[in-house]
Structure formats: C-alpha cells, structure tokens
Short mmCIF file of C-alpha atoms and ligand atoms in Angstrom, two decimals:
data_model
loop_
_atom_site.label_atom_id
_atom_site.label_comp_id
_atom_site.label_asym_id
_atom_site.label_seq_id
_atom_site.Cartn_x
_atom_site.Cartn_y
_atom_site.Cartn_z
CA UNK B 1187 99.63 91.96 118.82
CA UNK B 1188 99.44 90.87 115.15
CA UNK B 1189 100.74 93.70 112.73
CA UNK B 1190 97.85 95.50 110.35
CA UNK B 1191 98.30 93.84 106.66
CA UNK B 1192 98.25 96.30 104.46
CA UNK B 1193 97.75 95.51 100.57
CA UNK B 1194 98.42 98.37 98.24
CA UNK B 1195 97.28 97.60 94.75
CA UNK B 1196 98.67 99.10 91.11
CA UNK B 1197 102.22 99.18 93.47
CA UNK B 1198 104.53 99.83 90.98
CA UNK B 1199 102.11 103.14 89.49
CA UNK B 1200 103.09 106.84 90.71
CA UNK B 1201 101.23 106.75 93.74
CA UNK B 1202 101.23 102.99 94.83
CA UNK B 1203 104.96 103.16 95.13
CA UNK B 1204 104.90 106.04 96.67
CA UNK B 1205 102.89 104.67 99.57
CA UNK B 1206 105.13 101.75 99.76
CA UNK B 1207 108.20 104.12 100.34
CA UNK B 1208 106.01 106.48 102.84
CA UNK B 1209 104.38 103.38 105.10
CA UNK B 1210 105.77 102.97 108.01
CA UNK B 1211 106.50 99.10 107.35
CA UNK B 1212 107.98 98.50 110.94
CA UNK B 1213 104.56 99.36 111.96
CA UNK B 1214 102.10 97.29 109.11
CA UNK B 1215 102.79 94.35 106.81
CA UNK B 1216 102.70 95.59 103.70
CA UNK B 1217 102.06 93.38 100.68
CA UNK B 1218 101.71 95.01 97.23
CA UNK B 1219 100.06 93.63 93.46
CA UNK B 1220 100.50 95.24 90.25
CA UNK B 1221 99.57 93.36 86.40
CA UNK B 1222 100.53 90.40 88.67
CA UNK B 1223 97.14 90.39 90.09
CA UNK B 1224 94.67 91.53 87.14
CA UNK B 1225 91.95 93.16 88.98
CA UNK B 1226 89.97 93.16 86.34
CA UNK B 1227 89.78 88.92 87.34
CA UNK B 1228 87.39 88.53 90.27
CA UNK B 1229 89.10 85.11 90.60
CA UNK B 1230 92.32 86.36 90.58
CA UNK B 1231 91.49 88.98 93.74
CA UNK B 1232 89.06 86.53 95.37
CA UNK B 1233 92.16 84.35 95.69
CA UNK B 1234 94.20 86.76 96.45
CA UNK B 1235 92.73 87.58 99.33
CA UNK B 1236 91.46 84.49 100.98
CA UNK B 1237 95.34 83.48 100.80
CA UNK B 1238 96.76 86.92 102.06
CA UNK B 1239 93.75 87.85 104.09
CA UNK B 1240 94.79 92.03 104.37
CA UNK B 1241 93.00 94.20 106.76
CA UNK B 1242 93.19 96.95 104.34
CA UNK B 1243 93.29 97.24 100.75
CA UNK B 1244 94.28 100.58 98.94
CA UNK B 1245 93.19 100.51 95.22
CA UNK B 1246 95.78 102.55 93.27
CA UNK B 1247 95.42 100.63 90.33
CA UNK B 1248 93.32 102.19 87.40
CA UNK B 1249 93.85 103.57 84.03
CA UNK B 1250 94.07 107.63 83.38
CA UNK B 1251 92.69 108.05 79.31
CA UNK B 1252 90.01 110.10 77.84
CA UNK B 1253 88.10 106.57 76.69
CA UNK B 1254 87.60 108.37 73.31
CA UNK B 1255 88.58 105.37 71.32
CA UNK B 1256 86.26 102.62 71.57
CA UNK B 1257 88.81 100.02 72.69
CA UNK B 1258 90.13 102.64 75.09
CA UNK B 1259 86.46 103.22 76.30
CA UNK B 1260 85.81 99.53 77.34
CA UNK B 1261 89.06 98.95 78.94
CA UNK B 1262 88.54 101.98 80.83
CA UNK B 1263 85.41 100.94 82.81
CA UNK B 1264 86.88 97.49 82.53
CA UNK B 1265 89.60 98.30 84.93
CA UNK B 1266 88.52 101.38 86.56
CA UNK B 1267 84.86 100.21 87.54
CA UNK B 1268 84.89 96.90 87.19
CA UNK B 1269 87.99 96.52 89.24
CA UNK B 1270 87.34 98.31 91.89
CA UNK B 1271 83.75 96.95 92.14
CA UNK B 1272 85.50 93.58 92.34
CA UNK B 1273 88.05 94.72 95.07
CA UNK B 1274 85.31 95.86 97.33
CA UNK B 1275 83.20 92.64 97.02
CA UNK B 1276 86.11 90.67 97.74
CA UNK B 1277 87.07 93.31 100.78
CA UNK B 1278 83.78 93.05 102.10
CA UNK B 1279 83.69 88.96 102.14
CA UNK B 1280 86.44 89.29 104.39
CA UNK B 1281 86.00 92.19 106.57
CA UNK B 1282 88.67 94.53 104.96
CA UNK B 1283 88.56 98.29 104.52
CA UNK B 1284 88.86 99.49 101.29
CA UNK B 1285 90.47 102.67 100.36
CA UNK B 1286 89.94 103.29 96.51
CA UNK B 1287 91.99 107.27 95.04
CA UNK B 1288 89.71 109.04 93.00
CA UNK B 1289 89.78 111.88 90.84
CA UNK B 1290 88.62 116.00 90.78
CA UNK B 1291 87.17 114.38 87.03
CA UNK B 1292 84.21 113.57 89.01
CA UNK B 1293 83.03 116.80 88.48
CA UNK B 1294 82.17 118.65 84.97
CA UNK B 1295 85.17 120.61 84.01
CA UNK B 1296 83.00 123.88 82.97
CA UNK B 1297 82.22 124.93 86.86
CA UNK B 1298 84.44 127.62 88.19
CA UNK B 1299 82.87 126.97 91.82
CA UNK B 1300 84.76 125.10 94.35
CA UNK B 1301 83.63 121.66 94.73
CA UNK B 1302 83.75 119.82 98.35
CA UNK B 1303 82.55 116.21 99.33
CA UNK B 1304 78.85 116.77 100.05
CA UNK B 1305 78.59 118.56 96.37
CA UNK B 1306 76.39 116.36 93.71
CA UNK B 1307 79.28 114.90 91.10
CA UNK B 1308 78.37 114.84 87.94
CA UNK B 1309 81.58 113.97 85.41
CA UNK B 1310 81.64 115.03 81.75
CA UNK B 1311 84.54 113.14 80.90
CA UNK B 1312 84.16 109.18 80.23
CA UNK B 1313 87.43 108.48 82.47
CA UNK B 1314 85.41 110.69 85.35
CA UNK B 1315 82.47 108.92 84.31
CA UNK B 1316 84.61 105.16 84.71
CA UNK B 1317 85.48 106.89 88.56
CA UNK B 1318 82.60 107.57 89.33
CA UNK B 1319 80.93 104.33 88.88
CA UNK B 1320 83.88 103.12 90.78
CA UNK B 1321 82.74 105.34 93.88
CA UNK B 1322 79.39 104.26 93.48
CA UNK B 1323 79.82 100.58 93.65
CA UNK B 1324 82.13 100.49 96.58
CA UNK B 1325 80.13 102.43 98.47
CA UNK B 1326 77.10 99.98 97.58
CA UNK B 1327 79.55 96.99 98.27
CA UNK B 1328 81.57 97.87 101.13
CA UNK B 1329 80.40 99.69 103.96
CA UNK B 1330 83.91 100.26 105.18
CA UNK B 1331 84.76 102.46 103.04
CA UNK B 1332 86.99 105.36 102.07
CA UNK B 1333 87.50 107.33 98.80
CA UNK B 1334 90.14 110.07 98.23
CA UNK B 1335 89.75 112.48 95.69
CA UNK B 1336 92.72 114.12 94.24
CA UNK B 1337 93.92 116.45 91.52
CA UNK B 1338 97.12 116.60 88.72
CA UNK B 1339 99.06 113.71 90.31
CA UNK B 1340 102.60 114.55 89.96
CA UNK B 1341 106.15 112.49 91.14
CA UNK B 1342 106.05 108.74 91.78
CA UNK B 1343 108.59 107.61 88.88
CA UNK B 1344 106.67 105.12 87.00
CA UNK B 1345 105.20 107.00 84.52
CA UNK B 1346 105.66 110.27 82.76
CA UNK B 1347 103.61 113.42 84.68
CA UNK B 1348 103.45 116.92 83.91
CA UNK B 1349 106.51 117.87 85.61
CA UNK B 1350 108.70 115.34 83.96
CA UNK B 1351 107.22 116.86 80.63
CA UNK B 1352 107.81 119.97 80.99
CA UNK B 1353 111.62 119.76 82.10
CA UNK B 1354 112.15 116.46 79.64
CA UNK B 1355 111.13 119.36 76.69
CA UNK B 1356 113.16 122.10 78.90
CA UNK B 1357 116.18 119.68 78.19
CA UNK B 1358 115.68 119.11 75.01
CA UNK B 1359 115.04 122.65 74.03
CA UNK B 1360 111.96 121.31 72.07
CA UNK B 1361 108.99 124.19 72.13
CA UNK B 1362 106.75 124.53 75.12
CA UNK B 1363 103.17 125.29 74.73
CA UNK B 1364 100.70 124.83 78.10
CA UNK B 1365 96.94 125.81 78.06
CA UNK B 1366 96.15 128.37 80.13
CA UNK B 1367 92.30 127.39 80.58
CA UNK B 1368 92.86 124.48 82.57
CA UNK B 1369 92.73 125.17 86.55
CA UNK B 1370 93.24 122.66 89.18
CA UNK B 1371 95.54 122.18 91.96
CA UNK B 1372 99.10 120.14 91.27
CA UNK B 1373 99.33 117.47 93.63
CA UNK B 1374 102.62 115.65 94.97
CA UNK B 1375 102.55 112.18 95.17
CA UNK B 1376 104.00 112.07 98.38
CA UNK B 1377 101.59 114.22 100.18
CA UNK B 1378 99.12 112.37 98.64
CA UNK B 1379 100.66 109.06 99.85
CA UNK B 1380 101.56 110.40 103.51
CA UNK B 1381 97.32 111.40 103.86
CA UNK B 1382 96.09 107.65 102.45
CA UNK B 1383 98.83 106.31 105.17
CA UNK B 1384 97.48 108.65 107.74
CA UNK B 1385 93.66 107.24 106.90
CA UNK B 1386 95.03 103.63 107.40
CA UNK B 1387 95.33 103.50 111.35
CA UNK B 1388 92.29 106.44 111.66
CA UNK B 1389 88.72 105.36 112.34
CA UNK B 1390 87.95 107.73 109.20
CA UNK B 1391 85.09 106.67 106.93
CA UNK B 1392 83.65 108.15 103.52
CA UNK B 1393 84.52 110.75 100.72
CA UNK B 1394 87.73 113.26 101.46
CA UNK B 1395 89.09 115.68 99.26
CA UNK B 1396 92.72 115.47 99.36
CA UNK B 1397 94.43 118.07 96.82
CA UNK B 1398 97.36 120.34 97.58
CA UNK B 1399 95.97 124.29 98.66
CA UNK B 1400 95.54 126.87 96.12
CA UNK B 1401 95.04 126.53 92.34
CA UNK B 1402 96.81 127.81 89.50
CA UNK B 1403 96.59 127.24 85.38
CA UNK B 1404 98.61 125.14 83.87
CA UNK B 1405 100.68 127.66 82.25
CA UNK B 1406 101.74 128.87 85.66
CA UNK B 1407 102.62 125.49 86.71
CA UNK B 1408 104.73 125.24 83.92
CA UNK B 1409 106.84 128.16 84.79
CA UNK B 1410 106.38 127.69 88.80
CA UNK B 1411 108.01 124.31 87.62
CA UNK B 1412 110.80 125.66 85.54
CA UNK B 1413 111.93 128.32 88.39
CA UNK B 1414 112.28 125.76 91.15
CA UNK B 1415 114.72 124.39 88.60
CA UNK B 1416 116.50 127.86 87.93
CA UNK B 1417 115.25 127.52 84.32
CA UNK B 1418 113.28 131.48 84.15
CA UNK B 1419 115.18 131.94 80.65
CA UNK B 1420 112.95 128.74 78.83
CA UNK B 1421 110.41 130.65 77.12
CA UNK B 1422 106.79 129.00 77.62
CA UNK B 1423 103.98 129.62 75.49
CA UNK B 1424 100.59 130.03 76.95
CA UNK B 1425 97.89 128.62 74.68
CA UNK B 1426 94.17 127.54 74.53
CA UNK B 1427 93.33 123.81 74.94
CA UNK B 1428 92.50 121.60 71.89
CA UNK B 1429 89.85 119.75 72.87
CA UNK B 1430 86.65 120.27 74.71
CA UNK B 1431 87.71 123.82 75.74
CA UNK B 1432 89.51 124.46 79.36
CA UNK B 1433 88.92 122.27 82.31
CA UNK B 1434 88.45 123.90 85.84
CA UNK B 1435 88.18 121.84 88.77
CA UNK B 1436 88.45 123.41 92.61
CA UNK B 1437 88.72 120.61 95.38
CA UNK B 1438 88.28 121.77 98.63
CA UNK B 1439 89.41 119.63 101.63
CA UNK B 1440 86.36 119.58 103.59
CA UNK B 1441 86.22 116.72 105.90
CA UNK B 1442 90.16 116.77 106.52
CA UNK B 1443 88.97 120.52 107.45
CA UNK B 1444 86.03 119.12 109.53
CA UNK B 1445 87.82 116.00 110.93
CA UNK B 1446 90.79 118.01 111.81
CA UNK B 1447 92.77 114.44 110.47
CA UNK B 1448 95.43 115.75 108.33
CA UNK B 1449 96.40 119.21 106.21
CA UNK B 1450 97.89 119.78 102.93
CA UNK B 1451 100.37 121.84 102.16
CA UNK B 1452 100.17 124.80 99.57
CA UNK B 1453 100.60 123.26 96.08
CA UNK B 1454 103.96 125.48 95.37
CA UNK B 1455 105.53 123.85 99.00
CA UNK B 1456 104.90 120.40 97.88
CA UNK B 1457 106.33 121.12 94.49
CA UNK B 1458 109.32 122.81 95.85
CA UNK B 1459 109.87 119.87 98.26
CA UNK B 1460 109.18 117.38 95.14
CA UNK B 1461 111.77 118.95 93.19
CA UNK B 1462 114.63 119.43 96.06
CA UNK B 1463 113.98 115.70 96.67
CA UNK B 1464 114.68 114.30 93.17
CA UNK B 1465 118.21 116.76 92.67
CA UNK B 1466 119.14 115.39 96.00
CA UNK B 1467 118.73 112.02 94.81
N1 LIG K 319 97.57 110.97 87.87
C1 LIG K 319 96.65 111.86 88.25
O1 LIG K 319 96.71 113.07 87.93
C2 LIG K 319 95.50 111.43 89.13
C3 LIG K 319 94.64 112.38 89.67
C4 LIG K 319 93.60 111.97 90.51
C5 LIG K 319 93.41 110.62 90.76
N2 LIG K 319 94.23 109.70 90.18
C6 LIG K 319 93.96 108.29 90.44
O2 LIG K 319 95.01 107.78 91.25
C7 LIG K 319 95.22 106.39 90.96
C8 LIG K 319 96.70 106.13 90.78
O3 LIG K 319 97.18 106.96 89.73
P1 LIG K 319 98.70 106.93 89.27
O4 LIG K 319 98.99 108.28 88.73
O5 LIG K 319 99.56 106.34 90.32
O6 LIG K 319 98.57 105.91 88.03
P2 LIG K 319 99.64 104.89 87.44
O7 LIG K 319 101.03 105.40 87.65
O8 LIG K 319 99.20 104.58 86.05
O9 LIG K 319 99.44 103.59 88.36
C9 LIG K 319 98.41 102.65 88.18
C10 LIG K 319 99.00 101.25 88.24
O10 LIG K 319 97.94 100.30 88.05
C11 LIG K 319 98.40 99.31 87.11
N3 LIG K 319 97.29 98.63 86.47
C12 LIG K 319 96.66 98.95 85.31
N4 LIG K 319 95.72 98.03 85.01
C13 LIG K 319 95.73 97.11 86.02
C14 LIG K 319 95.01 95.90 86.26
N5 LIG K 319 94.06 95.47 85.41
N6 LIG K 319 95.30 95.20 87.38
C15 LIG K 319 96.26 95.62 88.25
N7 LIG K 319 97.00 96.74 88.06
C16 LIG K 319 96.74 97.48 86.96
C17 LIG K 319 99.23 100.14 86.14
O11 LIG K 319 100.06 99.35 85.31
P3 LIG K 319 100.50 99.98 83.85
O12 LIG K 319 101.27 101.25 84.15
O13 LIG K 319 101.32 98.90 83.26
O14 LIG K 319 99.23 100.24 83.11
C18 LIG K 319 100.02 101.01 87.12
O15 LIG K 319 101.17 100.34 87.62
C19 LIG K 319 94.34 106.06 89.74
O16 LIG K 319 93.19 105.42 90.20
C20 LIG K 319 93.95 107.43 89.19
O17 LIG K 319 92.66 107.39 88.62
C21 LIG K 319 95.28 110.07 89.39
#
C-alpha cells in the first residue's frame, strides 16, 4: 500500500518544523514548502500540487502582527486569508484534506468566559480578524476540513517566542517587565505538533481546540519560566499592558474531550518538558 503524502506548509516556522521532527516519516511521505512556495500565488500552489499530488496538506504558514500599519494590514490578510483560501481550493481540486492552525485571537480579548468550538467567534484584533476569514473560507472551500485552534505558541526554533525572551533578557540582565492582564494558556510546540500528527491518520473533521490545560497571566509565565531554569533570584516586574488593555482568552478542548482523540497536558508539564529538552540538547 502506497504511503499517505503528507505536505506541511510554512516548514521551516515554529510549528511546521516541529511537525516535521514529530511525524512519524517511516509511516507518511512527508514533503514540506516554506517562502519557496508563496502561498499567497494560487499558481504557485495549484502547481504545486498537481505535481506532488499530497493527501494532506497542513497550513502552518501565516503571519502573527497586529496589522496596525497599513502595509502590515494588507499583507496580513494577504497571506493569512488569502493563502489559506487558496490552499483549500487547490486541496479540494484534488481531493486532499486540509488542516489549517488557528488562533484563541478568534475571540475578543475582553471575555473572561471560557470559549469552546461551538461558541460564536467574534475577533477584535485585525490578525484574529485575518484568521478568521481564513476559517471561514476553508470551510466554504473544502469540505474536508480541519482547523486547530491554539494559544501562546512557544518552542520550535525559528523564531523568537516568549520563552526565548524572557531568558534571552534573564541573560543579559536587561529589566523584565510582563503584563499581568493578559491570560491564556502557554502552548508547546511539540504538543501542539504531536495532536495535528495524531488528526492526520484519524477520520476527525471540523473545529478543535487544542491548547495546553490551565491558564495563567503572563507574569506568572514569566517566573514559571525562570524557575524551571533555576533562575527564582531574576526579579520580574509585573505591569499593565500598553495597548488595548489586557487580553483574556480561555480555550477549552471540547471535541478532543468529546471525541476522546487526544489530551493535552497541563501547560506547566509541557513547559517543564520544553525546557528539559532544549538543556539536554
Ligand atoms: N505563535 C503563536 O502564539 C500562535 C498561536 C496560535 C496560532 N498560531 C498560528 O500557528 C501558525 C504557525 O505559527 P508559528 O508560530 O509556527 O509561525 P512562524 O514561526 O512564523 O511560521 C510561519 C512560517 O510561514 C512562513 N511564511 C510566511 N509567509 C509565507 C508565504 N507567503 N508563503 C509561504 N510561507 C510563508 C514564515 O516565513 P518567515 O518566518 O520568513 O515569515 C514561517 O516560516 C500560524 O498560522 C499562526 O497564526 C500561532
């Protein structure tokens, strides 16, 4: 029997290579697309599909910005909506299942309520806004279908997160200030990446929630972050956000909950394993 092909897209971002290292790739063949194939160009995916002809494309390409600036703002929905709505046409044309990673920005950061999948989104943000519209047309142009929602993406390598912030300034002994009005849950790439892998083989379809258990500000994710690393003594200073007030956003993991598919662990577990993993090398 033929081997599932597998094409994960934005591969070289935090999470895309982290699905490449946690597929099994004995099991699927696994091709992977960064800039290299601007999704953004219909005739660039088009092509790239009719040669490669995947089973199963996993969109991990976007862009995470405010879209404040107005060249920021079009570039935005220029890859995050328009890309995706192009991935899921071309998916469709050949029978592929598309798995697009959302966001928690989906939902207005000013509702302290838990939010699952069968809650109305309604983002306040233009990047939710951009992810949104994303959801929207690939459910419109793909029947097979699944989006995963997740939460402060941390680990991956690519680019700088919040934990390699907080210990780069540990380091350099430069002042640390974190809001403490924000409240989500921190989410490891890796258990991120092991549920999307999980979802590739399952007969899954639709919206799931997939963010670490438990929430905390980021102030205390700051200093959770700094004790893993035996730094207690680096004095962190809890402040209000800037702009646009605090952000609070609750995923709950419904349909993993109802579907019984996968679990995730509690946010400080994941972190603790994170962390263990990179001094190990
Ligand atoms: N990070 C979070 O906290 C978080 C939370 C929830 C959901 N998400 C979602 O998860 C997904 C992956 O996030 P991530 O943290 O892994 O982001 P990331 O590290 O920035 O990875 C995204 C990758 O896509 C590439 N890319 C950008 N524009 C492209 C284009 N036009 N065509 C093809 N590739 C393009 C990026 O290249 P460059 O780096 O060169 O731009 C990057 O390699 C995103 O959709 C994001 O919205 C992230």
């Amino acid at each position: 029997m033929s081997k599932t092909r597998v094409w994960i897209v934005g591969a070289e971002g935090n999470l895309g290579s982290t699905i490449y290292r946690e597929i099994d790739r004995e099991e699927y063949r696994v091709i992977t697309s960064d800039k290299d194939v601007d999704i953004t160009d219909v005739e660039q995916v088009t092509r790239y599909m009719d040669v490669n002809r995947p089973d199963v494309v996993i969109n991990c390409a976007g862009i995470v910005r405010s879209g404040d600036e107005e060249a920021e703002l079009v570039e935005l929905y220029k890859v995050n909506t328009l890309g995706a709505r192009n991935l899921a046409v071309a998916s469709r044309k050949t029978g592929a299942k598309i798995i697009h990673i959302s966001t928690d920005d989906v939902f207005a950061g000013n509702v302290t309520a838990e939010r699952n999948e069968f809650d109305i989104a309604m983002p306040d943000t233009e990047y939710g806004k951009s992810k949104l519209a994303a959801e929207t047309m690939i459910r419109e142009l793909n029947p097979k279908h699944l989006i995963v929602r997740s939460s402060w993406v941390y680990g991956g390598g690519k680019n700088e997160d919040f934990v390699d912030k907080i210990l780069g300034q540990a380091k350099s002994g430069e002042k640390i200030q974190v809001p403490n009005d924000q409240i989500s849950s921190p989410t490891s790439c890796r258990e991120l990446a092991r549920f999307i892998v999980c979802l590739i083989g399952s007969r899954e379809y639709g919206i799931f929630h997939a963010a670490c258990q438990g929430r905390c500000t980021r102030y205390e994710f700051a200093k959770t972050i700094l004790q893993e690393k035996g730094l207690d003594q680096v004095e962190v200073e809890a402040v209000f956000s800037s702009a646009n007030g605090g952000r609070c956003t609750k995923l709950r993991n419904l349909m993993m909950e109802i579907t019984g598919i996968y679990r995730m662990p509690d946010w400080q577990e994941a972190l603790r394993e994170y962390l263990s993993e990179e001094e190990n090398g």
